[in-house]
N, C-alpha and C. Protein backbone atom coordinates (compact mmCIF):
# COMPACT_ATOMS: atom_id res chain seq x y z
N MET A 1 33.34 13.34 37.68
CA MET A 1 33.38 12.19 36.80
C MET A 1 33.80 12.27 35.67
N MET A 2 34.74 11.67 34.93
CA MET A 2 35.57 11.79 33.72
C MET A 2 34.65 11.07 32.81
N SER A 3 35.21 11.18 31.35
CA SER A 3 34.36 10.85 30.30
C SER A 3 34.91 10.07 29.17
N VAL A 4 34.60 10.18 28.00
CA VAL A 4 35.47 9.48 27.10
C VAL A 4 35.97 10.62 26.58
N ILE A 5 36.01 11.76 26.61
CA ILE A 5 36.90 12.89 25.66
C ILE A 5 37.90 13.17 26.64
N GLU A 6 38.21 12.78 27.82
CA GLU A 6 39.76 12.71 28.38
C GLU A 6 39.93 11.58 28.00
N THR A 7 40.72 11.30 27.43
CA THR A 7 41.25 9.97 26.72
C THR A 7 42.65 9.64 27.43
N ASP A 8 43.04 10.22 28.09
CA ASP A 8 44.17 9.77 28.92
C ASP A 8 43.98 9.66 30.24
N SER A 9 42.74 9.46 30.28
CA SER A 9 42.55 8.92 31.84
C SER A 9 41.64 7.77 32.13
N ILE A 10 41.09 7.11 33.27
CA ILE A 10 40.36 6.12 33.39
C ILE A 10 39.09 6.85 34.17
N ASP A 11 37.82 6.37 33.52
CA ASP A 11 36.94 7.33 33.92
C ASP A 11 36.41 6.45 35.68
N ALA A 12 36.28 5.32 35.60
CA ALA A 12 35.93 4.79 36.98
C ALA A 12 36.31 3.47 37.04
N ILE A 13 36.47 3.37 38.28
CA ILE A 13 36.89 1.67 38.55
C ILE A 13 36.14 1.02 39.42
N GLY A 14 35.78 -0.24 39.27
CA GLY A 14 35.10 -0.92 40.32
C GLY A 14 35.27 -2.44 40.58
N MET A 15 34.94 -2.84 41.77
CA MET A 15 35.47 -4.38 41.97
C MET A 15 34.12 -4.96 42.35
N GLU A 16 33.88 -6.10 41.66
CA GLU A 16 33.15 -6.83 42.04
C GLU A 16 33.98 -8.21 42.73
N LYS A 17 33.76 -7.96 44.07
CA LYS A 17 34.62 -9.26 44.59
C LYS A 17 33.72 -11.25 44.39
N GLU A 18 32.54 -10.77 44.63
CA GLU A 18 32.05 -12.24 44.59
C GLU A 18 31.84 -12.59 43.23
N MET A 19 31.93 -11.77 41.90
CA MET A 19 32.73 -12.13 40.63
C MET A 19 33.82 -12.11 40.19
N GLN A 20 34.52 -11.51 41.03
CA GLN A 20 36.36 -11.54 40.80
C GLN A 20 36.67 -11.10 39.58
N ARG A 21 36.08 -9.80 39.86
CA ARG A 21 36.07 -8.84 38.33
C ARG A 21 35.97 -8.04 38.69
N VAL A 22 36.82 -7.05 37.83
CA VAL A 22 37.70 -5.51 37.82
C VAL A 22 36.76 -5.02 36.59
N PHE A 23 35.98 -3.88 36.78
CA PHE A 23 35.49 -3.29 35.85
C PHE A 23 36.00 -1.55 35.60
N LEU A 24 36.62 -1.56 34.74
CA LEU A 24 37.11 -0.18 34.52
C LEU A 24 36.04 0.29 33.31
N THR A 25 35.32 1.35 33.87
CA THR A 25 34.42 1.71 33.16
C THR A 25 34.73 3.21 32.42
N ILE A 26 34.27 3.10 30.98
CA ILE A 26 34.43 4.25 30.26
C ILE A 26 32.83 5.02 30.02
N ILE A 27 32.55 6.27 30.53
CA ILE A 27 31.40 7.11 30.45
C ILE A 27 31.51 7.58 29.21
N ASP A 28 30.58 7.11 28.18
CA ASP A 28 30.66 8.00 26.95
C ASP A 28 29.02 8.65 26.91
N SER A 29 28.85 9.73 26.37
CA SER A 29 27.80 10.78 26.22
C SER A 29 27.85 11.14 24.88
N LEU A 30 28.94 11.01 23.94
CA LEU A 30 28.83 11.75 22.89
C LEU A 30 28.01 11.15 21.89
N VAL A 31 27.38 12.17 20.86
CA VAL A 31 26.53 11.27 19.58
C VAL A 31 27.44 11.03 18.65
N TRP A 32 27.07 10.06 18.03
CA TRP A 32 27.84 9.21 16.84
C TRP A 32 27.72 10.35 15.67
N ASP A 33 29.00 10.49 15.27
CA ASP A 33 29.27 11.92 13.80
C ASP A 33 29.66 10.68 12.77
N ALA A 34 29.35 11.63 11.35
CA ALA A 34 29.70 10.92 9.72
C ALA A 34 30.96 10.83 9.93
N GLU A 35 31.66 11.60 10.52
CA GLU A 35 33.18 11.49 10.51
C GLU A 35 34.07 10.67 11.29
N ASN A 36 33.28 9.91 12.33
CA ASN A 36 33.91 8.76 13.03
C ASN A 36 34.94 9.42 14.07
N VAL A 37 34.93 10.70 14.63
CA VAL A 37 35.77 11.18 15.40
C VAL A 37 35.39 10.90 16.57
N HIS A 38 34.13 10.66 17.14
CA HIS A 38 33.75 10.16 18.25
C HIS A 38 34.30 8.75 18.37
N LEU A 39 34.54 7.80 17.27
CA LEU A 39 34.92 6.33 17.03
C LEU A 39 36.46 6.57 17.30
N PHE A 40 37.21 7.48 17.04
CA PHE A 40 38.81 7.80 16.83
C PHE A 40 38.99 8.30 18.48
N THR A 41 38.36 8.80 19.24
CA THR A 41 38.05 9.24 20.26
C THR A 41 38.15 8.27 21.32
N LEU A 42 37.23 7.26 20.99
CA LEU A 42 36.77 6.49 21.84
C LEU A 42 37.65 5.30 21.52
N GLN A 43 38.48 4.82 20.52
CA GLN A 43 39.88 4.07 20.39
C GLN A 43 41.15 4.17 21.30
N GLU A 44 40.90 5.78 21.41
CA GLU A 44 42.22 6.54 21.77
C GLU A 44 41.90 5.84 23.14
N LYS A 45 40.71 6.10 23.90
CA LYS A 45 40.45 5.70 25.66
C LYS A 45 40.49 4.21 25.58
N ILE A 46 40.19 3.34 24.66
CA ILE A 46 40.12 2.26 25.00
C ILE A 46 41.98 1.80 25.40
N ASN A 47 42.60 2.46 24.16
CA ASN A 47 44.38 2.01 24.57
C ASN A 47 45.12 2.67 25.30
N THR A 48 44.21 3.75 26.20
CA THR A 48 44.78 3.97 27.37
C THR A 48 44.43 3.09 28.46
N TYR A 49 43.20 2.59 28.30
CA TYR A 49 42.55 1.44 29.30
C TYR A 49 43.53 0.57 29.36
N LEU A 50 43.76 0.29 28.33
CA LEU A 50 44.74 -1.24 28.02
C LEU A 50 46.09 -1.01 28.57
N TYR A 51 46.92 0.12 28.23
CA TYR A 51 47.70 0.25 28.92
C TYR A 51 48.01 0.09 29.71
N PHE A 52 46.55 0.71 31.08
CA PHE A 52 46.60 0.89 32.18
C PHE A 52 46.69 -0.69 32.81
N ILE A 53 45.95 -1.52 31.78
CA ILE A 53 45.81 -2.71 32.67
C ILE A 53 47.51 -3.67 32.50
N GLU A 54 47.83 -3.28 31.14
CA GLU A 54 48.98 -4.13 30.47
C GLU A 54 50.34 -3.58 31.54
N SER A 55 50.55 -2.35 31.67
CA SER A 55 51.63 -1.73 32.23
C SER A 55 51.70 -2.21 33.62
N GLY A 56 50.65 -2.89 34.42
CA GLY A 56 50.53 -3.06 35.66
C GLY A 56 49.97 -2.04 36.42
N GLU A 57 49.88 -1.00 35.97
CA GLU A 57 49.15 0.19 37.08
C GLU A 57 47.71 -0.12 37.57
N LEU A 58 47.26 -0.87 36.95
CA LEU A 58 45.42 -1.50 37.55
C LEU A 58 46.26 -1.99 39.01
N LEU A 59 47.20 -3.18 38.82
CA LEU A 59 47.68 -3.87 40.22
C LEU A 59 48.20 -3.22 41.34
N THR A 60 49.01 -2.26 40.60
CA THR A 60 49.54 -1.15 41.87
C THR A 60 48.64 -0.33 42.54
N ALA A 61 47.28 0.29 41.40
CA ALA A 61 46.67 1.00 41.94
C ALA A 61 45.32 0.19 42.99
N PHE A 62 45.09 -0.89 42.24
CA PHE A 62 44.20 -1.80 43.43
C PHE A 62 44.84 -3.28 43.75
N PRO A 63 45.53 -3.48 44.38
CA PRO A 63 46.06 -4.32 44.70
C PRO A 63 45.23 -6.01 45.03
N ASP A 64 44.22 -5.45 45.46
CA ASP A 64 43.06 -6.44 45.74
C ASP A 64 42.84 -6.75 44.58
N SER A 65 42.87 -6.58 43.27
CA SER A 65 42.20 -7.17 42.45
C SER A 65 43.29 -8.24 41.77
N LYS A 66 44.60 -8.65 42.18
CA LYS A 66 45.23 -9.67 41.69
C LYS A 66 44.45 -10.92 41.69
N GLY A 67 44.50 -11.70 40.26
CA GLY A 67 43.92 -12.90 39.92
C GLY A 67 42.38 -12.71 39.82
N PHE A 68 41.84 -11.29 39.65
CA PHE A 68 40.68 -11.01 39.17
C PHE A 68 40.51 -10.93 37.59
N ASP A 69 39.22 -11.43 37.26
CA ASP A 69 39.21 -10.83 35.76
C ASP A 69 39.01 -9.10 35.45
N VAL A 70 39.24 -9.16 34.26
CA VAL A 70 39.36 -7.44 34.17
C VAL A 70 38.29 -7.03 33.04
N ALA A 71 37.16 -6.48 32.93
CA ALA A 71 36.31 -6.19 32.14
C ALA A 71 36.34 -4.58 31.81
N ILE A 72 36.53 -3.90 30.59
CA ILE A 72 36.41 -2.69 30.05
C ILE A 72 34.96 -2.21 29.63
N GLU A 73 34.11 -1.79 30.48
CA GLU A 73 32.52 -1.60 30.39
C GLU A 73 32.50 -0.08 29.60
N LEU A 74 31.67 -0.13 28.61
CA LEU A 74 31.51 0.80 27.98
C LEU A 74 30.11 1.25 28.16
N VAL A 75 29.90 2.74 28.99
CA VAL A 75 28.44 3.01 28.88
C VAL A 75 28.15 3.99 28.26
N LEU A 76 27.37 3.42 27.53
CA LEU A 76 26.57 4.91 25.74
C LEU A 76 25.72 5.08 26.55
N LYS A 77 25.65 6.60 26.23
CA LYS A 77 24.71 7.31 26.09
C LYS A 77 23.20 7.54 24.85
N HIS A 78 24.02 7.27 23.81
CA HIS A 78 23.82 7.04 22.36
C HIS A 78 23.67 5.62 21.67
N GLN A 79 22.56 5.12 21.16
CA GLN A 79 22.53 4.13 20.53
C GLN A 79 23.71 4.13 19.51
N PRO A 80 24.87 3.25 19.63
CA PRO A 80 25.83 3.12 18.69
C PRO A 80 25.57 2.85 17.42
N SER A 81 26.28 3.69 16.07
CA SER A 81 26.20 3.75 14.99
C SER A 81 26.35 2.27 14.32
N ASP A 82 26.12 1.72 13.12
CA ASP A 82 26.54 0.39 12.36
C ASP A 82 28.15 0.48 12.35
N GLU A 83 29.17 1.39 12.18
CA GLU A 83 30.48 1.45 12.00
C GLU A 83 31.21 1.33 13.68
N ALA A 84 29.99 1.85 14.49
CA ALA A 84 30.44 1.37 16.36
C ALA A 84 30.20 0.13 16.58
N ILE A 85 29.44 -0.32 16.09
CA ILE A 85 29.32 -1.97 16.32
C ILE A 85 30.25 -2.52 15.87
N THR A 86 30.58 -2.68 14.50
CA THR A 86 31.70 -3.32 13.54
C THR A 86 32.79 -3.13 14.59
N PHE A 87 33.19 -1.93 14.95
CA PHE A 87 34.56 -1.55 15.86
C PHE A 87 34.33 -2.30 17.11
N PHE A 88 33.20 -2.50 17.86
CA PHE A 88 32.59 -3.37 18.83
C PHE A 88 33.26 -4.52 18.75
N ASP A 89 32.77 -5.23 17.79
CA ASP A 89 32.94 -6.54 17.53
C ASP A 89 34.36 -6.79 17.57
N LYS A 90 35.13 -6.04 16.80
CA LYS A 90 36.54 -6.34 16.39
C LYS A 90 37.23 -5.94 17.84
N THR A 91 36.86 -4.93 18.56
CA THR A 91 37.71 -4.83 19.83
C THR A 91 37.72 -6.04 20.88
N ILE A 92 35.97 -6.54 20.98
CA ILE A 92 35.69 -7.77 22.03
C ILE A 92 36.75 -8.71 21.19
N GLN A 93 36.60 -9.14 20.14
CA GLN A 93 37.89 -10.06 19.67
C GLN A 93 39.34 -10.18 20.23
N ILE A 94 39.70 -8.50 19.85
CA ILE A 94 41.14 -7.92 20.05
C ILE A 94 41.35 -8.22 21.83
N LEU A 95 40.49 -7.81 22.53
CA LEU A 95 40.63 -7.86 24.19
C LEU A 95 40.53 -9.16 24.64
N LEU A 96 39.61 -9.81 23.78
CA LEU A 96 39.21 -11.36 24.24
C LEU A 96 41.01 -12.38 24.31
N ASP A 97 41.75 -12.32 23.42
CA ASP A 97 42.57 -12.74 22.91
C ASP A 97 43.70 -11.98 24.59
N LYS A 98 43.41 -11.01 25.03
CA LYS A 98 44.50 -10.39 26.15
C LYS A 98 43.68 -10.83 27.57
N ASN A 99 42.82 -11.66 27.27
CA ASN A 99 41.74 -12.24 28.47
C ASN A 99 41.45 -10.97 29.03
N ILE A 100 40.76 -10.13 28.10
CA ILE A 100 40.03 -8.88 29.14
C ILE A 100 38.55 -8.71 28.64
N VAL A 101 37.68 -8.62 29.21
CA VAL A 101 36.24 -8.76 28.71
C VAL A 101 35.60 -7.39 28.33
N PHE A 102 35.03 -7.14 27.02
CA PHE A 102 34.63 -6.09 26.76
C PHE A 102 32.92 -6.04 26.61
N VAL A 103 32.26 -5.02 27.36
CA VAL A 103 30.89 -4.96 27.33
C VAL A 103 30.51 -3.47 27.38
N PHE A 104 29.34 -3.27 26.31
CA PHE A 104 29.13 -1.93 26.03
C PHE A 104 27.14 -1.99 26.17
N GLY A 105 27.08 -1.06 26.36
CA GLY A 105 25.54 -0.67 26.28
C GLY A 105 25.03 0.74 27.25
N PRO A 106 23.91 0.72 27.49
CA PRO A 106 23.17 1.85 28.27
C PRO A 106 23.94 1.41 29.72
N LYS A 107 23.18 2.13 30.64
CA LYS A 107 23.52 2.26 32.08
C LYS A 107 22.70 0.76 32.36
N ARG A 108 23.18 -0.08 33.15
CA ARG A 108 22.79 -1.12 33.70
C ARG A 108 21.14 -0.87 33.84
N ASN A 109 20.80 -0.03 34.37
CA ASN A 109 19.05 0.21 34.55
C ASN A 109 18.43 0.87 33.76
N GLY A 110 18.90 1.12 32.91
CA GLY A 110 18.43 2.43 31.52
C GLY A 110 18.66 1.83 30.22
N SER A 111 18.25 3.15 29.68
CA SER A 111 18.35 2.87 28.10
C SER A 111 18.76 3.89 27.05
N TYR A 112 19.06 3.67 25.98
CA TYR A 112 19.42 5.02 25.13
C TYR A 112 19.19 6.46 25.59
N ALA A 113 19.64 7.58 25.15
CA ALA A 113 18.99 8.50 24.79
C ALA A 113 18.33 8.54 23.91
N GLU A 114 17.39 9.32 23.48
CA GLU A 114 16.49 9.71 22.03
C GLU A 114 17.51 10.61 21.39
N HIS A 115 17.91 10.09 20.30
CA HIS A 115 18.55 10.97 18.95
C HIS A 115 17.92 11.53 18.05
N HIS A 116 17.78 12.81 18.48
CA HIS A 116 16.96 14.01 17.60
C HIS A 116 17.85 14.73 16.63
């Protein structure tokens, strides 16, 4: 399984046919840092995903996804910092303008790891 640090690759792709949505998932286990290196890494990763979608590579790789909604799902291990939340809010708006849904949080059945 890939992760956020492989900024030039897609971590995971899943299709939910009933919802007619393709989920491009980013697996992010990094701790948030004061220098925002994590945030810049994540931004590069999201840009890779955006290129994958907008260039048509998604449809080439998954022709069955034609006409489906597209969502970028960020699975975080650690509770996001205030700077990260601000970045996510901006990202939601930018992607929404491109008809891409952006969702983030812990795994669907879990919670954030404790930060020590």
